[in-house]
Tab-separated table of C-alpha atoms in Angstrom:
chain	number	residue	atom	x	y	z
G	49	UNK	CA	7.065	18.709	6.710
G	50	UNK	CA	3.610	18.457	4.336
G	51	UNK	CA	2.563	14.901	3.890
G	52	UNK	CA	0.174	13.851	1.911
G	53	UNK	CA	-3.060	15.355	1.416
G	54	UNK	CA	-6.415	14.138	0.457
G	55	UNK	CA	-9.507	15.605	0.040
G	56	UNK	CA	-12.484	14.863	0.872
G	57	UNK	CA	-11.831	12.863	4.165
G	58	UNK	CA	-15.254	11.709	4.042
G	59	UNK	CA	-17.704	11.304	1.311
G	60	UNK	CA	-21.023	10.056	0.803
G	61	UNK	CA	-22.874	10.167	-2.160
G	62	UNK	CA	-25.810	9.021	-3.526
G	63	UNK	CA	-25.403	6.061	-6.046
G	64	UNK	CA	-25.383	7.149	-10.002
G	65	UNK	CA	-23.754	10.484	-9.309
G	66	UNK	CA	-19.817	11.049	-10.023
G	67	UNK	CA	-17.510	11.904	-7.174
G	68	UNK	CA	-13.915	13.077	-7.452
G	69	UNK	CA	-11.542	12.739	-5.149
G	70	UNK	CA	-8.254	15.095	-4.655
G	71	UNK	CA	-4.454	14.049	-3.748
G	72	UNK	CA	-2.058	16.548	-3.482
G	73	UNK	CA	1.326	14.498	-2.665
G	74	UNK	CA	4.449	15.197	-1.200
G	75	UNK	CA	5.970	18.382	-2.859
G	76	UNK	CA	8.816	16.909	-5.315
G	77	UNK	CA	7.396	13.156	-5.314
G	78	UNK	CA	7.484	12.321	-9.314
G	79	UNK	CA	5.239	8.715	-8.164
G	80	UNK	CA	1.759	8.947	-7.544
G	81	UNK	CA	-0.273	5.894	-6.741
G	82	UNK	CA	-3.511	5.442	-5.579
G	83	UNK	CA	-5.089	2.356	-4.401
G	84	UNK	CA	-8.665	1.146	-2.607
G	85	UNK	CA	-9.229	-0.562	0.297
G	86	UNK	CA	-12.717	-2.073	1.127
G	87	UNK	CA	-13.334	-2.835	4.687
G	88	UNK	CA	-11.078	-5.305	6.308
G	89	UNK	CA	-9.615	-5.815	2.587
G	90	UNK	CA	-6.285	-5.538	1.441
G	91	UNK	CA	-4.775	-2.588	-0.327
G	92	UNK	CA	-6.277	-3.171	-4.478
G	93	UNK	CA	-4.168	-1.398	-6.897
G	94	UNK	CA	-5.918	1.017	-9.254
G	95	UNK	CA	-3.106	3.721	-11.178
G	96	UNK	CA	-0.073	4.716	-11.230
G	97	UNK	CA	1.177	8.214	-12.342
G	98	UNK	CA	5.214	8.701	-12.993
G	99	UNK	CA	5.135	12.450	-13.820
G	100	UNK	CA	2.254	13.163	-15.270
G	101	UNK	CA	1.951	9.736	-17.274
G	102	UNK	CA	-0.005	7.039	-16.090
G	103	UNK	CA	1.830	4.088	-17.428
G	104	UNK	CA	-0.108	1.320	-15.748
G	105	UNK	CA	-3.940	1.591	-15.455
G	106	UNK	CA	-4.385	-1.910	-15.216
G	107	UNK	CA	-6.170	-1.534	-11.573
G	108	UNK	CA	-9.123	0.749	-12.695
G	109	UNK	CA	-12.032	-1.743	-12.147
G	110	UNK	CA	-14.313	-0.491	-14.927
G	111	UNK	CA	-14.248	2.701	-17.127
G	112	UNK	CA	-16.567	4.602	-14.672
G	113	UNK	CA	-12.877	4.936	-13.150
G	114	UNK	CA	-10.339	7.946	-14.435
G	115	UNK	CA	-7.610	9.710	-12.875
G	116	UNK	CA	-5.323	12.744	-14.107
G	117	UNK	CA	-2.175	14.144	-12.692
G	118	UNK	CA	-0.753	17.493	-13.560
G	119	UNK	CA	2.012	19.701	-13.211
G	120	UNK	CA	3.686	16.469	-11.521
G	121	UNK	CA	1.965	17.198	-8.728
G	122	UNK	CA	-2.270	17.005	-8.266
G	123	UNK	CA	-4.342	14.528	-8.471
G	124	UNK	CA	-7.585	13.403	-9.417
G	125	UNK	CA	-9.520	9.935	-9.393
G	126	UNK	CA	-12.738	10.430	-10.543
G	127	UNK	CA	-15.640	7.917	-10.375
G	128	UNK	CA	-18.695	8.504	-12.548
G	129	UNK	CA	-22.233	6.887	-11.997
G	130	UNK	CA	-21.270	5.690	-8.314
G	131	UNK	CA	-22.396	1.924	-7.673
G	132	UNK	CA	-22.464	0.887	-4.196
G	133	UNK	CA	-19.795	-1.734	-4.156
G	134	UNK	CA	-17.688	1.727	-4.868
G	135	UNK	CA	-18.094	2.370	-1.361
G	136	UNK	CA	-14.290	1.940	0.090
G	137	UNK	CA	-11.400	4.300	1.288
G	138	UNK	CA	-9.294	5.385	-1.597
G	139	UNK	CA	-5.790	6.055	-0.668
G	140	UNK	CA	-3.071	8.195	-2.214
G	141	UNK	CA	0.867	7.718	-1.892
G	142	UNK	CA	3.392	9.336	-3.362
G	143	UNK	CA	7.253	8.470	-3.802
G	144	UNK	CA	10.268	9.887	-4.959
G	145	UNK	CA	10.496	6.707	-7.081
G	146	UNK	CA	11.270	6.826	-10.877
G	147	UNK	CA	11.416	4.378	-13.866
G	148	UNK	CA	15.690	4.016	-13.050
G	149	UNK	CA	15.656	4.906	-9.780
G	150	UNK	CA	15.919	0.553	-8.822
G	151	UNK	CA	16.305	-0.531	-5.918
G	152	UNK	CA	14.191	2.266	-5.014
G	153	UNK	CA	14.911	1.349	-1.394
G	154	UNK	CA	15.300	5.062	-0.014
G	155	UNK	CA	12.064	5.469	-2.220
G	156	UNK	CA	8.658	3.911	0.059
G	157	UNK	CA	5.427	5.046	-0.307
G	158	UNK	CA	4.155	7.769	2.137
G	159	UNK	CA	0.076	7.528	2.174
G	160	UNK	CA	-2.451	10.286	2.897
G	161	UNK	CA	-5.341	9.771	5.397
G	162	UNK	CA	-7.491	8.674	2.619
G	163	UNK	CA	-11.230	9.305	1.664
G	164	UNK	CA	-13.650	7.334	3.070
G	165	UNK	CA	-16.157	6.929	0.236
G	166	UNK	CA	-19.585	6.172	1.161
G	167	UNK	CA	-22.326	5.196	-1.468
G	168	UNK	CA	-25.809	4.588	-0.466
E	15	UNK	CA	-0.976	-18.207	-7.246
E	16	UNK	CA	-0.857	-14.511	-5.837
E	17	UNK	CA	1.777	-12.151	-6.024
E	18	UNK	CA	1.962	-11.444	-2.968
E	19	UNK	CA	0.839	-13.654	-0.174
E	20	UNK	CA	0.442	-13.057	3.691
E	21	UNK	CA	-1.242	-15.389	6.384
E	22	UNK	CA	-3.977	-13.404	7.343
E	23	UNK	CA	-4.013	-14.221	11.258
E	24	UNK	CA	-4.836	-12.894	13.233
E	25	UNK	CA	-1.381	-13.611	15.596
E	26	UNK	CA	-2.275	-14.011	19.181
E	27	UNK	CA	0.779	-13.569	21.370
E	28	UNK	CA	1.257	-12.257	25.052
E	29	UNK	CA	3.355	-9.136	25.964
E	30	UNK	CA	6.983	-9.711	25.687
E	31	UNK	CA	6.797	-12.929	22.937
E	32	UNK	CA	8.032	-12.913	20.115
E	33	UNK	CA	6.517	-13.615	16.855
E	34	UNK	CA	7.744	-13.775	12.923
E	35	UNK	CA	5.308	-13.529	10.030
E	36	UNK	CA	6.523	-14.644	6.646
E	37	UNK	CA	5.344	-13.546	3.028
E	38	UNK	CA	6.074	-15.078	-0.378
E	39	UNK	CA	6.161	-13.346	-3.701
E	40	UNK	CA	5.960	-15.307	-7.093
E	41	UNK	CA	8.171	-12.712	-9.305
E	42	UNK	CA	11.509	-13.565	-9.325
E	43	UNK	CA	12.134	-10.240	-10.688
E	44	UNK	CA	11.029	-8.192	-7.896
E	45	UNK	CA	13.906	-6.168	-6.742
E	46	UNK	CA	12.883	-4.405	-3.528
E	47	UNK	CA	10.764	-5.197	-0.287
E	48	UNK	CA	9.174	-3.570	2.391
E	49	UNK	CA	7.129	-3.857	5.491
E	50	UNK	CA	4.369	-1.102	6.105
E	51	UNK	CA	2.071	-1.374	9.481
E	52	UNK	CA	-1.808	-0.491	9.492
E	53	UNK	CA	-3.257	0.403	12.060
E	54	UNK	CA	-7.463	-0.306	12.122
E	55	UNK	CA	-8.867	2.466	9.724
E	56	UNK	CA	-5.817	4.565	9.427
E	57	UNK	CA	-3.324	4.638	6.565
E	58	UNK	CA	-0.762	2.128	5.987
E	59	UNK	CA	2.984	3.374	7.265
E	60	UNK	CA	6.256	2.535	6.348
E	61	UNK	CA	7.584	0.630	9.160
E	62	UNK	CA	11.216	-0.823	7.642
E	63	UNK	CA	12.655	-1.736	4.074
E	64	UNK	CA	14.153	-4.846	3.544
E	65	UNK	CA	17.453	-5.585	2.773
E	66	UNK	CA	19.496	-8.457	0.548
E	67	UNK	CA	21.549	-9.132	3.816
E	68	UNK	CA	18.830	-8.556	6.291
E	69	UNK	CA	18.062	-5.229	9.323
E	70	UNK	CA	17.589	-4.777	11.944
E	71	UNK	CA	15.916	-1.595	13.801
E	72	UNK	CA	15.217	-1.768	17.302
E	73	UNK	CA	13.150	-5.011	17.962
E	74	UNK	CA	12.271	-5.960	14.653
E	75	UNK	CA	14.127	-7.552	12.133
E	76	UNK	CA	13.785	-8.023	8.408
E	77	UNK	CA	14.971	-11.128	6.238
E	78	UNK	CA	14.916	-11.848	2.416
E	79	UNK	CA	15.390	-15.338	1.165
E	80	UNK	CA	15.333	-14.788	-2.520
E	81	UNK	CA	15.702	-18.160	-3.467
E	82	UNK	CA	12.861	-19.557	-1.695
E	83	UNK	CA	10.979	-16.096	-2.786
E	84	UNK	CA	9.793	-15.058	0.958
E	85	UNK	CA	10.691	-11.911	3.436
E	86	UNK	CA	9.981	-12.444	6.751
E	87	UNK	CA	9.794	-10.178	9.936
E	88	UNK	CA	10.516	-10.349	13.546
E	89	UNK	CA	9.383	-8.879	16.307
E	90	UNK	CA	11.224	-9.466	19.799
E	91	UNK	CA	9.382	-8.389	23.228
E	92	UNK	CA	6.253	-7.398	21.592
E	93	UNK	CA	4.583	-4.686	22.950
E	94	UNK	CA	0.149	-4.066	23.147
E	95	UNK	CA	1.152	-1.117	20.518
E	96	UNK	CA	2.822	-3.878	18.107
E	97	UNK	CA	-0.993	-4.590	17.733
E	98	UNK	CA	-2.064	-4.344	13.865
E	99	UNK	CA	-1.379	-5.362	10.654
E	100	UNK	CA	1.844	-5.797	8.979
E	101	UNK	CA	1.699	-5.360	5.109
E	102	UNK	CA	4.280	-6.683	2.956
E	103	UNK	CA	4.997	-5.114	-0.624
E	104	UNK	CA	6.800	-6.023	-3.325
E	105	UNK	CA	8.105	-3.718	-5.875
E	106	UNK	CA	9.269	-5.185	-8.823
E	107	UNK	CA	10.341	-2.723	-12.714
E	108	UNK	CA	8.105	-3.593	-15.236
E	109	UNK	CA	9.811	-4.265	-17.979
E	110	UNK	CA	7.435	-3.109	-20.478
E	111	UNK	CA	5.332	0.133	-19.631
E	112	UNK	CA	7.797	1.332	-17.316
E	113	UNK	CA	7.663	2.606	-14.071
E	114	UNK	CA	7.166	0.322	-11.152
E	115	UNK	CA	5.008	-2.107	-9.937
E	116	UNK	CA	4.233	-1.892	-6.443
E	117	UNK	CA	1.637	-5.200	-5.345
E	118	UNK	CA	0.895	-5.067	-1.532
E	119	UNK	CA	0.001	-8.017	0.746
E	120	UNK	CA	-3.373	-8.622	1.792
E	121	UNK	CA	-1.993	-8.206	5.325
E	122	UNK	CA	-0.889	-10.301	8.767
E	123	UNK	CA	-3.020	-9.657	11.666
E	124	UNK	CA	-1.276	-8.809	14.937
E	125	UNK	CA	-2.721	-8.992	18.398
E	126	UNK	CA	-0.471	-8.566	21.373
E	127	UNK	CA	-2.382	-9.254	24.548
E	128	UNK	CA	-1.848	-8.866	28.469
């Protein structure tokens, strides 16, 4: 079956322009999440979507960072006026997780490939 | 104190060993656990949940200790493709906000040599 998909898989961009980058999750997933990962970093937390709500934000690093969901499924995380410590791979996951669906054990994550942001 | 913590590594073990990496979590109220695999520049995958009274699949195994706050994860006869990084992640309900709160290791290092 359709996983999920990200678009771009590569970027690069110059610095001071906005990029946006696309997630289309798993068809029926009501969790969207999408998360950064410099290189040979950790997985940082940016926003989470249940539905189309975001109810926790508290990753975006600055407010050059905005995402939107709608119809429950798309995606968008837009970055505007690119700095180069931007540069990173942004990942998507979805999950069939919801706000009383605990322990959400039959619920994990299922990433996309990622886009490999590049700012020079 | 972090969330989540992992020792980084990198574990190097020889073909057939077998190696356990732990990580502890400083919520109390997280409520479920897994164990995702990344392998160098690709996208983290699921590899097993975690259960309250432990799993097993194949030659790995999964422990919670919820008193002492840790999971841990074993690998028996490792293999070279056991080579990359295990990610642990926490999920715990936020209580205010709702929705979930999903806070990923930083990662454990695996190398599994001739």
């Amino acid at each position: 079956g359709a996983g999920v998909s990200q678009s771009p898989s590569n970027k690069v961009t110059e610095k001071g322009k906005d990029v946006e980058l696309r997630c289309d999750p798993i068809s029926g997933h009501t969790a969207l999440y999408w998360y950064r990962q410099r290189l040979g970093q950790g997985l940082e937390f940016l926003i989470y979507f249940q539905g189309n709500s975001a109810p926790d934000k508290s990753g975006l690093p600055s407010d050059r960072f905005s995402a939107e969901r709608t119809g429950e499924s798309v995606s968008t995380l837009t970055i505007q006026r690119t700095q180069q410590e931007d540069s990173a791979v942004y990942l998507c996951a979805s999950s069939l997780g919801s706000e009383t669906d605990i322990p959400n054990y039959n619920s994990p994550l299922h990433f996309g490939n990622g886009t490999r942001l590049t700012v020079t | 104190r972090k969330e989540v913590e992992q020792d980084p590594g990198p574990f190097n073990v020889p073909e057939g060993a077998t190696v356990a990496f732990n990580c502890t979590y400083s919520n109390s109220a997280s409520q479920s656990f897994f164990w995702y695999r990344q392998d160098c520049r690709k996208e983290p995958k699921l590899l097993m949940s975690v259960y309250s009274s432990g799993n097993e699949d194949g030659r790995f195994t999964a422990q919670l200790n919820r008193a002492s706050q840790y999971i841990s994860l074993l690998i028996r006869d490792s293999k070279l493709s056991d080579s990359a990084t295990y990610l642990c992640v926490v999920n715990m309900r936020k209580l205010t906000g709702g929705g979930n709160k999903l806070t990923f290791g930083t990662g454990t290092q695996l190398k599994v040599e001739l």
